[in-house]
Short mmCIF file of C-alpha atoms in Angstrom, two decimals:
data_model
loop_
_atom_site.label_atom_id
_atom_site.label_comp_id
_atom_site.label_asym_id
_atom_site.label_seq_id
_atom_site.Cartn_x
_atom_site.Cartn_y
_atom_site.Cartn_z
CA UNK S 14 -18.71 -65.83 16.83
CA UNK S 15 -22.35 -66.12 15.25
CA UNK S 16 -21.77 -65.02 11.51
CA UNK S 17 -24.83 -62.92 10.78
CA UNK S 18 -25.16 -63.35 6.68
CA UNK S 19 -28.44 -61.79 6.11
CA UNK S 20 -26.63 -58.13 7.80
CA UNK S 21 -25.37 -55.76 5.29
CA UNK S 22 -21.34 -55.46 6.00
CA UNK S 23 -20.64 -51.55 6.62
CA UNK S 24 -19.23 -49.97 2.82
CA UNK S 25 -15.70 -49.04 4.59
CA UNK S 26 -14.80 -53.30 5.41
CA UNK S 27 -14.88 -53.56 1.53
CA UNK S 28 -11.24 -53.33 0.49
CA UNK S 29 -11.76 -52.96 -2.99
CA UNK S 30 -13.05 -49.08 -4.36
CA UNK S 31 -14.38 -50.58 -7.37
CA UNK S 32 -16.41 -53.11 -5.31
CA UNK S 33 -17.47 -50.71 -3.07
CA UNK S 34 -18.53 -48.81 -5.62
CA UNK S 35 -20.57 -51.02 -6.77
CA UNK S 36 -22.06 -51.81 -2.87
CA UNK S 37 -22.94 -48.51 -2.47
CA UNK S 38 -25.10 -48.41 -6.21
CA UNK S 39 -26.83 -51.14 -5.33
CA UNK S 40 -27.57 -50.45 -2.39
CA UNK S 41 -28.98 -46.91 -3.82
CA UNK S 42 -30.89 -48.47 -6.10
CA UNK S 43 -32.92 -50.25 -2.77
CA UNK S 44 -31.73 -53.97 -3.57
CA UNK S 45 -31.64 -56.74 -1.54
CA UNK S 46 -28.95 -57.93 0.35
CA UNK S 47 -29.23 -61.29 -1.38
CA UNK S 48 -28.92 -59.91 -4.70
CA UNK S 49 -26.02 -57.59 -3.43
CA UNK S 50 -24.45 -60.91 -2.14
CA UNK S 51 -25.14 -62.70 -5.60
CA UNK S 52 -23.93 -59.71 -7.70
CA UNK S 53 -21.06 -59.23 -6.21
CA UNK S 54 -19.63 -62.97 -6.32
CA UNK S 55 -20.55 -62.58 -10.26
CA UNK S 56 -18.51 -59.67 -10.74
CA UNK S 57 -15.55 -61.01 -8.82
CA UNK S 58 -15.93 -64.37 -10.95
CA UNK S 59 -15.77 -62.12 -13.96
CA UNK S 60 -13.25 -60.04 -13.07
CA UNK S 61 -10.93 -63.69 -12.05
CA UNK S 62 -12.06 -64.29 -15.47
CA UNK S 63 -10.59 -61.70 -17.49
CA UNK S 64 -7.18 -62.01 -15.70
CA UNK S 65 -7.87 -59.63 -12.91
CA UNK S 66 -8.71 -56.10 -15.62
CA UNK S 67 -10.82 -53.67 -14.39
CA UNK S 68 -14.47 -53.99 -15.88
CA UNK S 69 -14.13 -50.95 -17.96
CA UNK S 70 -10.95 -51.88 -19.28
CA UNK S 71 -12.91 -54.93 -21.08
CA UNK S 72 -16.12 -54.54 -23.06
CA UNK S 73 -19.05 -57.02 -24.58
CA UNK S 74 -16.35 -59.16 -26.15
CA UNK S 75 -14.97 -60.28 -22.97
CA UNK S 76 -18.45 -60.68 -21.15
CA UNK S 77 -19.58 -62.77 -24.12
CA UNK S 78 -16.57 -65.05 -23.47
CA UNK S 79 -17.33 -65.37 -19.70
CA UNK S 80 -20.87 -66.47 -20.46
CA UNK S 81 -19.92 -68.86 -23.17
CA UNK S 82 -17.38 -70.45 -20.65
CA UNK S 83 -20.20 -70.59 -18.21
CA UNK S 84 -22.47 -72.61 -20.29
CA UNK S 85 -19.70 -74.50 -22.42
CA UNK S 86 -17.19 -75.19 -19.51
CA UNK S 87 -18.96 -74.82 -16.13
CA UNK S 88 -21.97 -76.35 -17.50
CA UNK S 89 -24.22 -74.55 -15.86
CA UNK S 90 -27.88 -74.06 -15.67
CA UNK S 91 -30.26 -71.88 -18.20
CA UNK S 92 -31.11 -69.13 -14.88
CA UNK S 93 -27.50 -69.35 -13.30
CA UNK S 94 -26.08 -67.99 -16.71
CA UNK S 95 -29.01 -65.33 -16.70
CA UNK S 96 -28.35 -64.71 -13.35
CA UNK S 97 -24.19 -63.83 -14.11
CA UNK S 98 -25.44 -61.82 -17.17
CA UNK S 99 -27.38 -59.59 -14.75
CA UNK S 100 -25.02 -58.97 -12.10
CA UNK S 101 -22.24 -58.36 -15.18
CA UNK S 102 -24.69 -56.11 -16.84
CA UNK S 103 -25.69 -54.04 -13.98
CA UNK S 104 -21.97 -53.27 -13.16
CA UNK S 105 -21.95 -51.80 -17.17
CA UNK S 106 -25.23 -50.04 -17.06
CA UNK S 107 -25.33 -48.56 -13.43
CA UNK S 108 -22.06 -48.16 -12.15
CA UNK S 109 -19.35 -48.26 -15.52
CA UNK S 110 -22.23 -46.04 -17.32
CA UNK S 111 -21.54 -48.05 -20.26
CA UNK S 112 -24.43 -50.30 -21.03
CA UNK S 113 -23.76 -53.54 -23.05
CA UNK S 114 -24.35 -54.34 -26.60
CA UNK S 115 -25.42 -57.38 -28.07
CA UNK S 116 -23.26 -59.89 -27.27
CA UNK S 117 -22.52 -63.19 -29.21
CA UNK S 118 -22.38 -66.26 -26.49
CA UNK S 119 -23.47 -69.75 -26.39
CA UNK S 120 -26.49 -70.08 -24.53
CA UNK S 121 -27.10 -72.62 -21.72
CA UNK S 122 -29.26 -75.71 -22.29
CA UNK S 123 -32.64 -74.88 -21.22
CA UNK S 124 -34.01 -77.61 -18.96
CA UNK S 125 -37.56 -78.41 -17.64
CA UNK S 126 -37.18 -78.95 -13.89
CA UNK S 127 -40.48 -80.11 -12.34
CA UNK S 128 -40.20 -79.40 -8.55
CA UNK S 129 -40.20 -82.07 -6.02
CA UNK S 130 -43.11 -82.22 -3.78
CA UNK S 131 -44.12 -84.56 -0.78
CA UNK S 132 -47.49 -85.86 0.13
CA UNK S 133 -49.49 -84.64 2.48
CA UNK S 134 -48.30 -87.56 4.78
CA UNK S 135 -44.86 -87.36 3.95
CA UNK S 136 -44.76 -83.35 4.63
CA UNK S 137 -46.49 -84.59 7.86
CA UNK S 138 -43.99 -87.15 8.81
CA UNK S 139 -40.73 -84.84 8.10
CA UNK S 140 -42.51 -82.05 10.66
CA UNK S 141 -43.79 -84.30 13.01
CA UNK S 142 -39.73 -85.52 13.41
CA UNK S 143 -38.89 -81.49 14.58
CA UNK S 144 -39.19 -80.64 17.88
CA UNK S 145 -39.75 -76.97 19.51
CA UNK S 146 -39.36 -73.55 16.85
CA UNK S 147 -38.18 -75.80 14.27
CA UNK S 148 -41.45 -78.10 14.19
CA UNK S 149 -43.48 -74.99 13.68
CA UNK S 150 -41.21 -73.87 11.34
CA UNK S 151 -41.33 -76.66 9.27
CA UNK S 152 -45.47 -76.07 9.92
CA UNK S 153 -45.30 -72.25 8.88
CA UNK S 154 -43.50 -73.36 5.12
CA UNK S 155 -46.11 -76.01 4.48
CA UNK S 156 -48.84 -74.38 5.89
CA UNK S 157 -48.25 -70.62 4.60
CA UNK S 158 -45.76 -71.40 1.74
CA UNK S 159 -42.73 -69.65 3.19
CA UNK S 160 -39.41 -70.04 1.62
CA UNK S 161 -36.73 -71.27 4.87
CA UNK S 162 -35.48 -67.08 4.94
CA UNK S 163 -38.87 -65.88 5.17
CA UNK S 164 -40.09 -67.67 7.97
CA UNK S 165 -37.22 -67.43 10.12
CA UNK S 166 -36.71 -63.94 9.61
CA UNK S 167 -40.86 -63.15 10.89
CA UNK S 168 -41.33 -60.78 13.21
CA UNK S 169 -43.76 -60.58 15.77
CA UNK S 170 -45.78 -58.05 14.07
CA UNK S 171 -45.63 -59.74 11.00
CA UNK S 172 -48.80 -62.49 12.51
CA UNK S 173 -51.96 -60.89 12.32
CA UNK S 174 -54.43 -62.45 14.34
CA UNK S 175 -57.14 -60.45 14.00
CA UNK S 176 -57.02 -60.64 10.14
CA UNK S 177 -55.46 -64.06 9.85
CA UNK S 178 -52.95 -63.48 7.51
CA UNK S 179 -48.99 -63.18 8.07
CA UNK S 180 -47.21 -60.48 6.28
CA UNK S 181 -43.99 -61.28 4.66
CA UNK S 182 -41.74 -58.12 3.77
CA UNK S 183 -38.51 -57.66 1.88
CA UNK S 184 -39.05 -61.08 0.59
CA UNK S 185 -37.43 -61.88 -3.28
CA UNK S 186 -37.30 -59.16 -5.45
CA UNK S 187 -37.33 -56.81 -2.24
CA UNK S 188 -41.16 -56.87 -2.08
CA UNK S 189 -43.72 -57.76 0.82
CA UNK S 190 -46.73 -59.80 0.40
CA UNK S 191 -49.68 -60.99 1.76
CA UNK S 192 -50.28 -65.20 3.28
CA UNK S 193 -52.60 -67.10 5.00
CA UNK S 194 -52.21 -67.79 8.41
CA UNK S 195 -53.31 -71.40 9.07
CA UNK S 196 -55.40 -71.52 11.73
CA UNK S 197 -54.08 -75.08 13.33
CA UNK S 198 -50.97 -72.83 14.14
CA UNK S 199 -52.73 -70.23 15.77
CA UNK S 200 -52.18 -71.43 19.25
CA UNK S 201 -48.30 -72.62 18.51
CA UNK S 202 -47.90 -68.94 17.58
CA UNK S 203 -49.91 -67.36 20.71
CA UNK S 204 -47.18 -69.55 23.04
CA UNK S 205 -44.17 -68.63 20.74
CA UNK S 206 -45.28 -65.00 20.78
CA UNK S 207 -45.24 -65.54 24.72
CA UNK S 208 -41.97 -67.40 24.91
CA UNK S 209 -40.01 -64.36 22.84
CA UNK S 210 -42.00 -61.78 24.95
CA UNK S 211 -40.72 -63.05 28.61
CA UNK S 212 -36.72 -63.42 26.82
CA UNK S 213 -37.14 -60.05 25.10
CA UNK S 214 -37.89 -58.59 28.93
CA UNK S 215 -34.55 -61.24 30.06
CA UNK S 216 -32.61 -59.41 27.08
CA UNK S 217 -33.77 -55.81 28.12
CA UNK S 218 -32.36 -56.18 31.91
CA UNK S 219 -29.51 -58.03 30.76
CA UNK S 220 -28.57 -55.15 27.97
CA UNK S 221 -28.72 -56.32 25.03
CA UNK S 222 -32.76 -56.21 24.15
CA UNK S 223 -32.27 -54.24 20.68
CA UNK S 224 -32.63 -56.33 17.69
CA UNK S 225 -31.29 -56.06 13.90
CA UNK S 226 -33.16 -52.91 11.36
CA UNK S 227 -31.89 -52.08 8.35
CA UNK S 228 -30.27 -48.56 8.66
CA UNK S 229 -33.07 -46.71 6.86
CA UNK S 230 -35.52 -48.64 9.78
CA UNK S 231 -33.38 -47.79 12.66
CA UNK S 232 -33.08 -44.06 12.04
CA UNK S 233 -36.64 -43.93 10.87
CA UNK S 234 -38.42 -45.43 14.21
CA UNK S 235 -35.45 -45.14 16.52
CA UNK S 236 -37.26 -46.49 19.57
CA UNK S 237 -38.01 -49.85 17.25
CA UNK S 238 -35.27 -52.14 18.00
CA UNK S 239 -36.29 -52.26 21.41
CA UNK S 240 -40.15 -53.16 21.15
CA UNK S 241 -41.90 -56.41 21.29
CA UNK S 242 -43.45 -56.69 18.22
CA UNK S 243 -39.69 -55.67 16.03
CA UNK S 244 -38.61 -59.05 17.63
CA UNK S 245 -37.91 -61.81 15.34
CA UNK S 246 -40.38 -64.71 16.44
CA UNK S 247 -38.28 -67.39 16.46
CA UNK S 248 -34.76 -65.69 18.26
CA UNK S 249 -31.67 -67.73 18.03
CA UNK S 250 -30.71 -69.53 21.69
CA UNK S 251 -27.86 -67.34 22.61
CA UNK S 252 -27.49 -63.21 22.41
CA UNK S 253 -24.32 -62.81 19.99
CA UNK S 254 -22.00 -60.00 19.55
CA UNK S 255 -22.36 -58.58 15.89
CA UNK S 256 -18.91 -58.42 14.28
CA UNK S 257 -19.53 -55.29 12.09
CA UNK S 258 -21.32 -53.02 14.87
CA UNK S 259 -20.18 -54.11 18.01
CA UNK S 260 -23.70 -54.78 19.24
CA UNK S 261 -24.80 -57.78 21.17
CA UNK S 262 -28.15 -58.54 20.44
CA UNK S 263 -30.48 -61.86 19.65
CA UNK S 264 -30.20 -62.60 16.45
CA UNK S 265 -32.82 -65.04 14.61
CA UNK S 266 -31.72 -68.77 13.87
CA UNK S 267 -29.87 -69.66 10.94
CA UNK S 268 -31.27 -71.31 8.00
CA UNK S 269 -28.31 -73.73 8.05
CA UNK S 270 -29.63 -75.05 11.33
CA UNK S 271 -33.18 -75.69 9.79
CA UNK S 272 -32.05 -76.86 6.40
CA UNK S 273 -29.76 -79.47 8.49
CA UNK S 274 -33.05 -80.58 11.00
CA UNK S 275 -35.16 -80.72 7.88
CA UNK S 276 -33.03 -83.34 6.42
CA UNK S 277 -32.42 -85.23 9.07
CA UNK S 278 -36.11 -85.82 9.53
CA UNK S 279 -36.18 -86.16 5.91
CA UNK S 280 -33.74 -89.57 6.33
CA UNK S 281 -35.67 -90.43 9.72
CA UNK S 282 -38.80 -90.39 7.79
CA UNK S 283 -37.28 -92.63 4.83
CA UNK S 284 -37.99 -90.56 1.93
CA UNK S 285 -35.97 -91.33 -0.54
CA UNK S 286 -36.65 -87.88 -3.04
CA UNK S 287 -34.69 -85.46 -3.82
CA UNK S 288 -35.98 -82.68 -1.09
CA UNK S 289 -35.33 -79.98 1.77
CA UNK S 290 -36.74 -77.61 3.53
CA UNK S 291 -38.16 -75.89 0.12
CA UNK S 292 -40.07 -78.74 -0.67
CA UNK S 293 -42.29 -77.62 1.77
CA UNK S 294 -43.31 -74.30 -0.22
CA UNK S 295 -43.30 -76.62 -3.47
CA UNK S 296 -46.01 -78.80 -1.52
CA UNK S 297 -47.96 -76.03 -0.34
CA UNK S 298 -48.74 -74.87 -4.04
CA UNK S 299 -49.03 -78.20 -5.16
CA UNK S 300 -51.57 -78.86 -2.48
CA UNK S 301 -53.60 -75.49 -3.07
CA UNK S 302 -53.90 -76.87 -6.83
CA UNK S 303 -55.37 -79.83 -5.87
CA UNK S 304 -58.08 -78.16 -3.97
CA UNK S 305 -58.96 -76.17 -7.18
CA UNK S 306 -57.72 -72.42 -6.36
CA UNK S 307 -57.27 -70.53 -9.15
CA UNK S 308 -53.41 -70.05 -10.20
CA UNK S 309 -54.01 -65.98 -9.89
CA UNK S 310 -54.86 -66.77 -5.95
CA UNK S 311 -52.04 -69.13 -5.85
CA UNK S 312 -49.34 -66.83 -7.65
CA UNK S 313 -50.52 -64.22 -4.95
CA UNK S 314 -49.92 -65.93 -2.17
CA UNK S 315 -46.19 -67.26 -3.75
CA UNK S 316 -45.46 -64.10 -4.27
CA UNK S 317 -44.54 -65.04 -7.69
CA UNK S 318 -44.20 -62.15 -10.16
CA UNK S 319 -45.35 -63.85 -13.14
CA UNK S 320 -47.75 -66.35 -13.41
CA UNK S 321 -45.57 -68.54 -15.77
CA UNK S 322 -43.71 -69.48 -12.20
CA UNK S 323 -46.86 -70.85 -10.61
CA UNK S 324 -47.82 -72.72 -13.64
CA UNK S 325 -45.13 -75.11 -13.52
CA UNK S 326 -47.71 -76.83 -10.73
CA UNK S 327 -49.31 -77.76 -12.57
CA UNK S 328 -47.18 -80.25 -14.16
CA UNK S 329 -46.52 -81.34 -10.51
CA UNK S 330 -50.35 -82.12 -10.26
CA UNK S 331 -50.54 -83.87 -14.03
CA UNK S 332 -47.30 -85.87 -13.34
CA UNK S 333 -49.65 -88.85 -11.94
CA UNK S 334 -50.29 -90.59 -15.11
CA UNK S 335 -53.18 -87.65 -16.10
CA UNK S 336 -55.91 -90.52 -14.60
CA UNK S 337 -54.74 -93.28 -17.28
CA UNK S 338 -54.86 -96.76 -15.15
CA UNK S 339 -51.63 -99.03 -15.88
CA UNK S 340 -51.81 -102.45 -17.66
CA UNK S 341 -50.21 -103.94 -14.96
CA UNK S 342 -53.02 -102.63 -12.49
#
């Protein structure tokens, strides 16, 4: 049974009240399902942590202690000890009602990470050893800049031809954006569009031609599920029975699959970095720098939300030795 992680589970399969609680807040407050997913293994962590009390029977003391264990113990990075803060706060502020003070914890060691990037012939090499959907998805991240959820969640109305951009929605943050649509892929997406279009009409006489909407979606534009251009664009290979509504439908493939293809034509291609299917996205800013666009441009079409994000680039783009020739050259 195909596992579909990116589908909200209904509020009643949560055993726990609290949690649910907590569910239903967040998703009031219009979150993503990611974050919901994040926020919710936090608070469980936390609430493990504490010997199994009930948030609002512990205060700052006790949150100050998980984070200090986090960055002490667990060792973990600068944003994954920012990211348990939030989730812990958010349960105090917007469900509890009782917002934090100032709380006294050892901070994690903040790190410079300079993201990986391939060349332009190594990012050519990886796609050219896809085949199918996958080799244009590997051509849609490098080309547009798409992180691995983005692209394989596109829908069919997302590709605007006649404008030449592709519109990615709900993306991080819960926010939709505007990218380029290269046009080398133009064609590949034409025959793609074609390909889902003659198994959406196979799906409709065999029953099961609705895809996935969010609630709010469905009930909005009930008629949606079943048209064309709500379709993801690149459909998983077999309809699959959706464990928490009882609908069988055609789901879109699983990022697992591509992260997996990615690095096996990472290996094929013997590159030896430390890389996946992000490094694509890395190498399509890096890339864009290189050319000269402006970081405003660049931070647009990342769909960063502050610039500071893009910037580390440029680091990417100095790392080569800044022009200086070596002695031994």
């Amino acid at each position: 049974m195909l596992i579909m992680n990116d589908i909200p589970i209904p509020l009643e399969q949560e055993k726990s009240p609290f949690l649910r609680e907590v569910r239903q807040v967040i998703r009031a407050r219009g979150l993503a399902y990611k974050t919901e997913k994040t926020y919710l293994s936090w608070i469980k962590r936390f609430i493990y942590f504490t010997g199994l009390q009930h948030p609002k029977d512990v205060g700052d003391q006790q949150v100050s202690d998980f984070l200090t264990d986090l960055a002490v113990n667990q060792e973990v990075a600068v944003n994954t000890q920012k990211t348990a803060l939030n989730a812990v706060a958010f349960v105090y502020r917007d469900v509890i009602k009782r917002p934090l003070g100032k709380l006294d914890h050892s901070y994690s060691r903040k790190t410079t990470s300079i993201p990986t990037v391939f060349t332009h012939d190594e990012a050519s090499r990886v796609i050219a050893g896809l085949n199918g959907n996958y080799r244009l998805l590997g051509e849609l991240m490098y080309g547009a800049g798409l992180r691995i959820s983005e692209a394989i969640k596109l829908r069919i109305k997302d590709i605007d031809f006649g404008m030449n951009v592709i519109i990615v929605r709900n993306s991080k943050g819960n926010k939709d954006r505007i990218t380029l649509l290269p046009q080398k892929l133009v064609e590949a997406l034409n025959n793609q569009l074609n390909l889902v279009a003659a198994l959406h009409i196979q799906d409709t006489a065999d029953g099961c031609g609705e895809v996935y909407l969010p609630n709010a979606l469905a009930r909005k534009y009930p008629n949606a599920p079943k048209e064309l251009g709500w379709q993801y664009l690149f459909p998983a290979a077999y309809t699959s029975l959706d464990p928490r509504s009882g609908i069988r439908r055609r789901h879109h493939v699983m990022d697992s699959t591509v992260q997996k293809l990615v690095k096996n034509s990472i290996r094929a291609a013997r590159i030896f970095k430390k890389c996946g299917s992000h490094t694509f996205r890395h190498s399509f800013a890096t890339r864009l720098l290189e050319k000269g666009y402006d970081l405003r441009t660049i931070q647009e079409l990342m769909g960063h939300s502050d610039v500071t994000t893009t910037e580390i680039y440029t680091h990417v783009v100095k790392r080569g030795g800044k022009g200086v020739i070596s002695p031994i050259d």
